[in-house]
Coordinates of C-alpha atoms and ligand atoms in Angstrom, one line a residue:
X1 CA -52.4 -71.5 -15.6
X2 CA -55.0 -73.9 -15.4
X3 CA -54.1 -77.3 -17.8
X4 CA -57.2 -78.3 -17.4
X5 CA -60.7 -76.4 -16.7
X6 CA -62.8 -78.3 -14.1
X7 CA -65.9 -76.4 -14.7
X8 CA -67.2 -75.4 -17.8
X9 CA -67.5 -71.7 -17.8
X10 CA -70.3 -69.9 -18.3
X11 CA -68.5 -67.3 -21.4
X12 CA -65.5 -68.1 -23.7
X13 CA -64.3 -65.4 -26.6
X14 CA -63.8 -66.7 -29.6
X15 CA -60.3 -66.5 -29.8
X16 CA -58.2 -69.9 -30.1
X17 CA -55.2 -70.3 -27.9
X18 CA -51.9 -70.2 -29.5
X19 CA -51.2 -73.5 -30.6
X20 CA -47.0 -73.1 -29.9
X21 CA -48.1 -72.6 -26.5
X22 CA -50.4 -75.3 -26.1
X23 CA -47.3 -77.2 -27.5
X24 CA -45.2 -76.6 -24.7
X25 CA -44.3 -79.7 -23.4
X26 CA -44.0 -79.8 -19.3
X27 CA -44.5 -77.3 -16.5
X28 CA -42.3 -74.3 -16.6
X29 CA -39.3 -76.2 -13.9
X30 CA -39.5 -74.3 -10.7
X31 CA -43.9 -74.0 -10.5
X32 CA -43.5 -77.7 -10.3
X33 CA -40.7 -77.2 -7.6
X34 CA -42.5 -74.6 -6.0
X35 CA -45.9 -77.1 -5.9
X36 CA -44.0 -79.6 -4.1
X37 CA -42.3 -77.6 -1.7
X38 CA -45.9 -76.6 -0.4
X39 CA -47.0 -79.9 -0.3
X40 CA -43.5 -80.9 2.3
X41 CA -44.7 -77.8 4.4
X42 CA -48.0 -79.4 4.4
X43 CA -46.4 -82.9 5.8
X44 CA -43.5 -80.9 7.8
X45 CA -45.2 -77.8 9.5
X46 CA -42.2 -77.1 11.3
X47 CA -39.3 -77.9 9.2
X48 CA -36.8 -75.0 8.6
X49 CA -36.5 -75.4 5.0
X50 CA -33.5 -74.4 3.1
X51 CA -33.9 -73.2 -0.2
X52 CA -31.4 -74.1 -2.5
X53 CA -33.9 -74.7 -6.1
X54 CA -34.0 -71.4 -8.1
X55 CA -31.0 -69.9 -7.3
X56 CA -31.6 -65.7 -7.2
X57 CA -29.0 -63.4 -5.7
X58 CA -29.3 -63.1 -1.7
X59 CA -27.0 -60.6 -1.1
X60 CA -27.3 -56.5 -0.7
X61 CA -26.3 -54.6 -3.5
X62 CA -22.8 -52.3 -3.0
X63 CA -23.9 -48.6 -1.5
X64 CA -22.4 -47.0 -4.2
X65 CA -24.5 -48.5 -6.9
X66 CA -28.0 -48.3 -5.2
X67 CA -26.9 -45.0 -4.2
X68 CA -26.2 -44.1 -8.2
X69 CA -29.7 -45.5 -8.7
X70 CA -31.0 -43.4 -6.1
X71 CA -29.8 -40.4 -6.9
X72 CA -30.8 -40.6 -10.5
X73 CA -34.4 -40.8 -9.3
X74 CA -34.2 -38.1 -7.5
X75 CA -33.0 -35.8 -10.4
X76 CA -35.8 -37.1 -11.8
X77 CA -38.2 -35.3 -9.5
X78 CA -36.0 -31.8 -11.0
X79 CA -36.3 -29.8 -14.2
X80 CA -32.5 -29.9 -15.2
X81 CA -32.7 -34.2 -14.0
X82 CA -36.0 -34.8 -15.9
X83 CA -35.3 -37.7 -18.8
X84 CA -37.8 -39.1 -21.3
X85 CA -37.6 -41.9 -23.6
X86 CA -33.5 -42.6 -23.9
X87 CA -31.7 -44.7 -27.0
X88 CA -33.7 -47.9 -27.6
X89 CA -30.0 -49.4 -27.5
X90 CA -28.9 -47.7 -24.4
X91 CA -27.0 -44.9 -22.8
X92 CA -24.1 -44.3 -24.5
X93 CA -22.0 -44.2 -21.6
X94 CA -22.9 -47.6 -21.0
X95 CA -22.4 -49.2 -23.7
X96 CA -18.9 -47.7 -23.8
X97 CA -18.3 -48.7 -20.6
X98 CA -19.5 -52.4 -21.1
X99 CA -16.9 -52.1 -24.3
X100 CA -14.3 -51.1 -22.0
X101 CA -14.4 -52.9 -18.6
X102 CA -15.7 -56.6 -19.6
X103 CA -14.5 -56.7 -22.8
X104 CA -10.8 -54.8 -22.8
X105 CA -8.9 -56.2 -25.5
X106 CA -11.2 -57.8 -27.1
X107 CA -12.1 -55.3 -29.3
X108 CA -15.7 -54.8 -28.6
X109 CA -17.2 -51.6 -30.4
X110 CA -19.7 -49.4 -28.0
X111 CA -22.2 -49.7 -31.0
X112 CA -21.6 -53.6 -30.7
X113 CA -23.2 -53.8 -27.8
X114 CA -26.8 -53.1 -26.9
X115 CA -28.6 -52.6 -23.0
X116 CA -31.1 -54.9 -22.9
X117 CA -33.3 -55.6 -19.5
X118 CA -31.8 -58.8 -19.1
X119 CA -31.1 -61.6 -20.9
X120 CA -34.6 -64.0 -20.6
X121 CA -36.3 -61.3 -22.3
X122 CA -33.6 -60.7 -24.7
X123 CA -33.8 -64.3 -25.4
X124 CA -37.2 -64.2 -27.0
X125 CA -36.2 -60.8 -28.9
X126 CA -33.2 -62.8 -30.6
X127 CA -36.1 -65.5 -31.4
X128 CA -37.9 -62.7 -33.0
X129 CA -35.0 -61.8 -34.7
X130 CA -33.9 -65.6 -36.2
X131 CA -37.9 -66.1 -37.0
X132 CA -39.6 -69.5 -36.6
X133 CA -37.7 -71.2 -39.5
X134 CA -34.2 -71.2 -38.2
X135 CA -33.5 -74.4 -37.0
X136 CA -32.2 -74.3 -33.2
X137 CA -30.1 -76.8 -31.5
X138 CA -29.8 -76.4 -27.8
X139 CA -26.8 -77.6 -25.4
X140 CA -28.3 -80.7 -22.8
X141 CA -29.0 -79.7 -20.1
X142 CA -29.8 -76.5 -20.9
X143 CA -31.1 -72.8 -19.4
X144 CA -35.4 -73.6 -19.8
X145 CA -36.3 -70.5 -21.7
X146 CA -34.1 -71.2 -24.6
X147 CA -36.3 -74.5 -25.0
X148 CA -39.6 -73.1 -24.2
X149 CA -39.4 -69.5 -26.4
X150 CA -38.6 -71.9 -29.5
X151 CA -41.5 -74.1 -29.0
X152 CA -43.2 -70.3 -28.3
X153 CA -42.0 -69.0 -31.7
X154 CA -43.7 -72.3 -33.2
X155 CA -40.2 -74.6 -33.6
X156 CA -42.2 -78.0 -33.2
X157 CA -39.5 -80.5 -34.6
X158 CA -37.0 -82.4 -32.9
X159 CA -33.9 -80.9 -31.4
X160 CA -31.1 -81.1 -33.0
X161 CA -29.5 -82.7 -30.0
X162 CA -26.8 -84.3 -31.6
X163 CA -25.4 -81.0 -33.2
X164 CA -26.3 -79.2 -30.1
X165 CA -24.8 -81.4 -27.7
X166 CA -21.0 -81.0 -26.7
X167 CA -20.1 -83.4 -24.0
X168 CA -23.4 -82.9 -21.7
X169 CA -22.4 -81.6 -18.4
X170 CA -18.8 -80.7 -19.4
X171 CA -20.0 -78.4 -21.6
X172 CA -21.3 -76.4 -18.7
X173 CA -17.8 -75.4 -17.6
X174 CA -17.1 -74.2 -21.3
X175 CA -13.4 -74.4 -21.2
X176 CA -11.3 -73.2 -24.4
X177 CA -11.0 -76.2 -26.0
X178 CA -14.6 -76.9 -26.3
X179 CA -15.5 -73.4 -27.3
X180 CA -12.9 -73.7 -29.7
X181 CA -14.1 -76.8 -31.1
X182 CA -17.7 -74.6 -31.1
X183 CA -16.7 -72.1 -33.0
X184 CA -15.0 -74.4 -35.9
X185 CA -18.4 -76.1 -35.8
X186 CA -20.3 -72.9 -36.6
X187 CA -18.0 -71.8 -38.9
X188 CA -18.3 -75.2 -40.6
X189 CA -22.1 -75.4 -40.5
X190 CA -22.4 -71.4 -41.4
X191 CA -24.4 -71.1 -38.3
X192 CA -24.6 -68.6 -35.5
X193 CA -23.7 -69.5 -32.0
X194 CA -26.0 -67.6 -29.2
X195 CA -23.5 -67.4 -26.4
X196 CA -24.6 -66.9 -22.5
X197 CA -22.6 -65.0 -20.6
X198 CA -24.6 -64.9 -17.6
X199 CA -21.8 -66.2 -15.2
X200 CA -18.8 -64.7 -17.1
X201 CA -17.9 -63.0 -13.6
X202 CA -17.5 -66.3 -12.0
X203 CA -15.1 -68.0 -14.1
X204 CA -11.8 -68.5 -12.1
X205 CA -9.7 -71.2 -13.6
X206 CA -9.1 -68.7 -16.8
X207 CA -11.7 -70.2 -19.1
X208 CA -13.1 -68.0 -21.2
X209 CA -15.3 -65.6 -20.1
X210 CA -16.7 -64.5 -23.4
X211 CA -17.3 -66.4 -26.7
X212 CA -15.2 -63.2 -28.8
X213 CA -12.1 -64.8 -27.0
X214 CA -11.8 -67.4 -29.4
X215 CA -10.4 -66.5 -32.7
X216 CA -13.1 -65.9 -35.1
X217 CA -15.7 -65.8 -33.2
X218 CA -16.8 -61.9 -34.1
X219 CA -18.3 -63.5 -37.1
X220 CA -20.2 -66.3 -35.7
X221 CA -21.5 -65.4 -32.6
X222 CA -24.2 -63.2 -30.6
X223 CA -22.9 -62.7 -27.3
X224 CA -26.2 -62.2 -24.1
X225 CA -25.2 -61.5 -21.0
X226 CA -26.8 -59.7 -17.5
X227 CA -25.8 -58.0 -14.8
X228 CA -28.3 -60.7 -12.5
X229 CA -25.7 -62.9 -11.0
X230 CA -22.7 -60.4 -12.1
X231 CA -24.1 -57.9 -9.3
X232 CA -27.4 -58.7 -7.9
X233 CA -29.5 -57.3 -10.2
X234 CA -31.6 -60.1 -10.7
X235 CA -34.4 -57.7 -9.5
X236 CA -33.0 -54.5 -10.9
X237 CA -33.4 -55.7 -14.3
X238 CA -30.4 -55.0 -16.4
X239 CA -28.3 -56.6 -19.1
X240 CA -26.7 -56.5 -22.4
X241 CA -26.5 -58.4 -26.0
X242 CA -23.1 -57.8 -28.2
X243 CA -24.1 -58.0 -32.3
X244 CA -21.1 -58.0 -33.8
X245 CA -20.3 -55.5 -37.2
X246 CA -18.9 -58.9 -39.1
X247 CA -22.0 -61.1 -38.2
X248 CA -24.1 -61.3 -41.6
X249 CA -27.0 -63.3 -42.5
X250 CA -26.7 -66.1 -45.8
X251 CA -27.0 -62.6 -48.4
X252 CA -24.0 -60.6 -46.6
X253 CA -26.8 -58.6 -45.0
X254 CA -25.4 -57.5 -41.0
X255 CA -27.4 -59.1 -38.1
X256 CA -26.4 -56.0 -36.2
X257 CA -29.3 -53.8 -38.4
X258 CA -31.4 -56.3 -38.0
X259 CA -31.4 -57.0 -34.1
X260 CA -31.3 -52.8 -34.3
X261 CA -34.4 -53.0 -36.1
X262 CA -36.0 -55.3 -33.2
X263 CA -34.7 -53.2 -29.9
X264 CA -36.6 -50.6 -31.6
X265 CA -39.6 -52.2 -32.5
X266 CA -40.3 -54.3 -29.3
X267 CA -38.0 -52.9 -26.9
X268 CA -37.7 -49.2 -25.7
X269 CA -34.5 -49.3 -23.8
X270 CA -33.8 -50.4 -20.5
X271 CA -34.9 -48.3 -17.6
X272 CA -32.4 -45.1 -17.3
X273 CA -32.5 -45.4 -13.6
X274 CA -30.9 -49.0 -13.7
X275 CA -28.4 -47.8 -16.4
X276 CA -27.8 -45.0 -14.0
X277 CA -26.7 -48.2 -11.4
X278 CA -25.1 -50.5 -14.5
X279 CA -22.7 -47.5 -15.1
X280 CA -21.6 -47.5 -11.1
X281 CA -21.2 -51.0 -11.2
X282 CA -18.7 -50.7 -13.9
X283 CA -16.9 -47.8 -12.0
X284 CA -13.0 -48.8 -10.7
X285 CA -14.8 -48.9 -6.7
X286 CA -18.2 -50.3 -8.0
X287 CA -16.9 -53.3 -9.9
X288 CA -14.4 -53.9 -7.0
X289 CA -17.7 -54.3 -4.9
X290 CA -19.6 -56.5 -6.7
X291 CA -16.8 -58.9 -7.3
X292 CA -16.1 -59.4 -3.5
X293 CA -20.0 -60.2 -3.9
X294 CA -19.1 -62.9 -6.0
X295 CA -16.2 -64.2 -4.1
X296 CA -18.9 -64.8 -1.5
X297 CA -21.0 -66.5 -3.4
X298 CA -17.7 -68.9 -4.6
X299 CA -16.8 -69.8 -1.2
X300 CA -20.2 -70.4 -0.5
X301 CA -20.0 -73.0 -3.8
X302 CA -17.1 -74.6 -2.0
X303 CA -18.5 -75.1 1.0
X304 CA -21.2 -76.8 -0.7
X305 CA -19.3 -78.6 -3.3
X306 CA -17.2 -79.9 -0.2
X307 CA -20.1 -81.4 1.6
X308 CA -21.1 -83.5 -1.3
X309 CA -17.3 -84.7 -2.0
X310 CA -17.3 -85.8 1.6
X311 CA -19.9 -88.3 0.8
X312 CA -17.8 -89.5 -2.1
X313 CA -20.2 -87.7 -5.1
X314 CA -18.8 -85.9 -8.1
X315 CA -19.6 -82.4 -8.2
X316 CA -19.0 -80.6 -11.1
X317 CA -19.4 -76.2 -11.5
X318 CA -19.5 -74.3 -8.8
X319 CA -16.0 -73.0 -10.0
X320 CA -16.9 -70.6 -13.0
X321 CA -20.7 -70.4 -12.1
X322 CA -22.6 -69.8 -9.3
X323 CA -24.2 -73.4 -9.3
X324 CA -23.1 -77.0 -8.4
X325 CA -24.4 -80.3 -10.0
X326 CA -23.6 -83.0 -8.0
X327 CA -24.0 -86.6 -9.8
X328 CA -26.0 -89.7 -8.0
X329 CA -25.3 -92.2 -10.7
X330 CA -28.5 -94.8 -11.4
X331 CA -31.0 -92.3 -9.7
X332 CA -33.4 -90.0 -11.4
X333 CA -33.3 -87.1 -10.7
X334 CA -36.9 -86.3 -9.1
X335 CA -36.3 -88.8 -6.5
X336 CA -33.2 -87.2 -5.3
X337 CA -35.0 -84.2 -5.1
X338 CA -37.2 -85.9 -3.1
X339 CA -35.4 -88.1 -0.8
X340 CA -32.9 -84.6 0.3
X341 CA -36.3 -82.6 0.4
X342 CA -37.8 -85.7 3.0
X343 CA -34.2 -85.8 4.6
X344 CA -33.1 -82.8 4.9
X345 CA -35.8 -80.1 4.2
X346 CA -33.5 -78.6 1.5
X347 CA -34.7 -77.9 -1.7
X348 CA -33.0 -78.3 -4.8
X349 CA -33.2 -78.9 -8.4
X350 CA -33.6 -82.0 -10.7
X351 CA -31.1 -81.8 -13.3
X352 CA -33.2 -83.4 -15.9
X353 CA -36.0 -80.2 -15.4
X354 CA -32.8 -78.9 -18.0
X355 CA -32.9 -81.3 -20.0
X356 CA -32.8 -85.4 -20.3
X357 CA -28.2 -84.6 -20.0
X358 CA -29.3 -83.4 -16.6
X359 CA -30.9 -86.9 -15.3
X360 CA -29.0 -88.6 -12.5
X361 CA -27.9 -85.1 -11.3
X362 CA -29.1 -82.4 -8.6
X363 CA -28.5 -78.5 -8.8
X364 CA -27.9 -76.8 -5.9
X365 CA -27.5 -72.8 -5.6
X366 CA -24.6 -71.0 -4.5
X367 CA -26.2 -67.8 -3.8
X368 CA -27.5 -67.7 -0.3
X369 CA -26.5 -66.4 3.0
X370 CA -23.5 -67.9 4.8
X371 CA -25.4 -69.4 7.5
X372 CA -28.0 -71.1 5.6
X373 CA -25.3 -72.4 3.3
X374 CA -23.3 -73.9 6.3
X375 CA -26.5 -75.5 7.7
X376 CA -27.2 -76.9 4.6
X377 CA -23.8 -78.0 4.5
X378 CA -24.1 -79.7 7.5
X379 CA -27.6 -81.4 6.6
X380 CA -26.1 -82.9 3.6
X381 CA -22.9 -84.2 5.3
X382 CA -25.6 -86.7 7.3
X383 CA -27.7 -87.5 4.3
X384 CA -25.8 -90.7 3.8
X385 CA -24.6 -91.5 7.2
Ligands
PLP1 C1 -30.0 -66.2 -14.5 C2 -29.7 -66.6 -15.9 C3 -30.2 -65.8 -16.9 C4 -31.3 -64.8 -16.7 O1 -30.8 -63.6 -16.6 P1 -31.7 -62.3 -16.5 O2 -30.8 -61.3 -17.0 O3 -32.0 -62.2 -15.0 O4 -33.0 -62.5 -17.2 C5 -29.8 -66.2 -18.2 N1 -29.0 -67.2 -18.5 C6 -28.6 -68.0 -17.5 C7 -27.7 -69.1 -17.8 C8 -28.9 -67.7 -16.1 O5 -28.4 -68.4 -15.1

């Protein structure tokens, strides 16, 4: 809030600002968005807009899940129902079940994975956890909290953008090859990879959906991951972190006692009631609903991926996650936003708000309803006409 103060006010404390947050470098991406989609109102009074920018789940959950939820809080209100505080790492039951369902064969131990409330939060616990003298390189473009909780956790250097870089947007569709390729590089470098998992439910043309399916992983690699875009919970608040046993620090010392050590300290476990609706969602009919949730959302990726082919633009995603980039080659990517936003009242996202990889591109959101997604559909078919 507030860059600058216009007035001087009348009583300050004494206290100085943090000086890694006055280092943080631009707006937070979708304030900015935000700030101009309420000046287009202001020019546009009438315009249906069509949001297509942040990209947060639009669909119901399944009954049975926000039934599970439901129910839990009721028992709540009951003397045999009544829970206090639970694990700091989670129901047990969950974490077995996570184990189970999303990582069969993998060989995932219940006590390798720990409930978190979802992964941007967790993200700042793992920079707890690696302390502000690990050196972080980031993948370009790139998710915005990774960038801003290092500069938060007082990482002022340069990124190491040319370690952290695989192939810019290819890298987004993760395929085996270039997670392999990852992995060797970790191994190499003795460092730890910090895996997102976020649209692991997405992925459709059988690349990977978790960093332990590469050989060797187990002993380079955190694994975070949410049930947001997996099944709508992007409001619920749920999600998990796997530490694996074989993951030590430069003295042989585990990673997994340490990250313990932090879910205890700053964390106090994930609400039971959500767990109470993570554990239905992992249930034989649950997880059969909130896939069918996620095959709308694809189709709705096609049908947006198709519109921008039809103009003769590359599109690339949309396949294994829930969002498409679509490439204008030679423009920036803040006047694309602009001219579809004074075209076609349809927000969307500059590619370079993550990261300078991202310039010359546009992300637009799968996650929407059907109708607004085919209207959009059809306003972008006539932006070049
Ligand atoms: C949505 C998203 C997250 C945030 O997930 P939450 O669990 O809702 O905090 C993390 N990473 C990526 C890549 C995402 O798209």
């Amino acid at each position: 809030m507030g860059r600058s103060l216009s007035a001087v006010p009348d009583y300050c404390t004494r206290v100085a600002r943090n000086i890694n947050i006055e280092k943080l470098q631009y707006n937070y991406l979708f304030p900015e968005i935000s700030t101009r989609e309420v000046e287009h109102m202001k020019k546009y009074p009438n315009a249906k807009v069509i949001r297509l920018g942040i990209g947060d789940t639009t669909e119901p959950l399944p009954d049975n899940v926000a039934l599970s939820m439901a129910n839990y809080a009721r028992a709540l209100s009951t003397p045999e129902g009544y829970k206090g505080y639970g694990f700091e790492q989670g129901n047990k039951e969950l974490r077995k079940a996570i184990a189970e369902t999303l990582y069969k064969d993998l060989a995932i131990k219940d006590t390798e994975v720990f409930i978190s409330d979802g992964s941007q939060s967790e993200i700042s616990r793992l920079q707890l956890l690696l302390g502000s003298n690990t050196t972080i390189a980031v993948q370009d473009p790139s998710f915005p909290a990774y960038i801003d909780s290092s500069v938060i956790m007082g990482q002022t250097g340069e990124f190491d953008h040319g370690s952290g870089r695989y192939g810019k947007i290819e890298y987004m569709r993760s395929s085996r090859d270039q997670l392999e390729q990852l992995v060797q590089f970790a191994q190499k470098n003795g460092s730890i990879i910090i895996f997102d998992s976020a649209y692991a439910a997405f992925v459709s043309d059988g690349s990977p959906r978790s960093i332990y399916e590469i050989p060797g992983a187990r002993k380079v690699a955190i694994e975070v991951s949410s049930f947001s875009k997996m099944a709508g919970f992007t409001g619920v608040r749920l999600g998990w972190t796997v530490v694996p046993d074989e993951l030590l620090y430069s003295n042989g010392f585990p990673v997994l006692h340490d990250f313990n050590r932090i879910i205890c300290t700053c964390f106090n476990g994930a609400s039971n009631v959500v767990q109470a609706g993570g554990l239905a969602c992992l249930s034989p009919e649950g997880l059969k609903a909130v896939l069918s949730v996620v095959d709308y959302y694809k189709e709705n990726a096609k049908i947006l991926a198709e519109s921008f082919t039809s103009l003769g633009l590359s599109v690339y995603g949309g396949v294994n996650a829930p969002y498409v980039w679509v490439h204008f080659p030679g423009s920036k990517s803040w006047d694309i936003f602009s001219e579809i936003l004074g075209k076609t009242h349809i927000i969307t996202v500059p590619g370079s708000g993550f990261g300078p990889g991202g310039e010359e591109f546009i992300r637009v959101t799968a996650f929407g309803h059907r109708d607004n997604i085919l209207e959009a559909s059809k306003r972008m078919r006539s932006l070049l006409s």
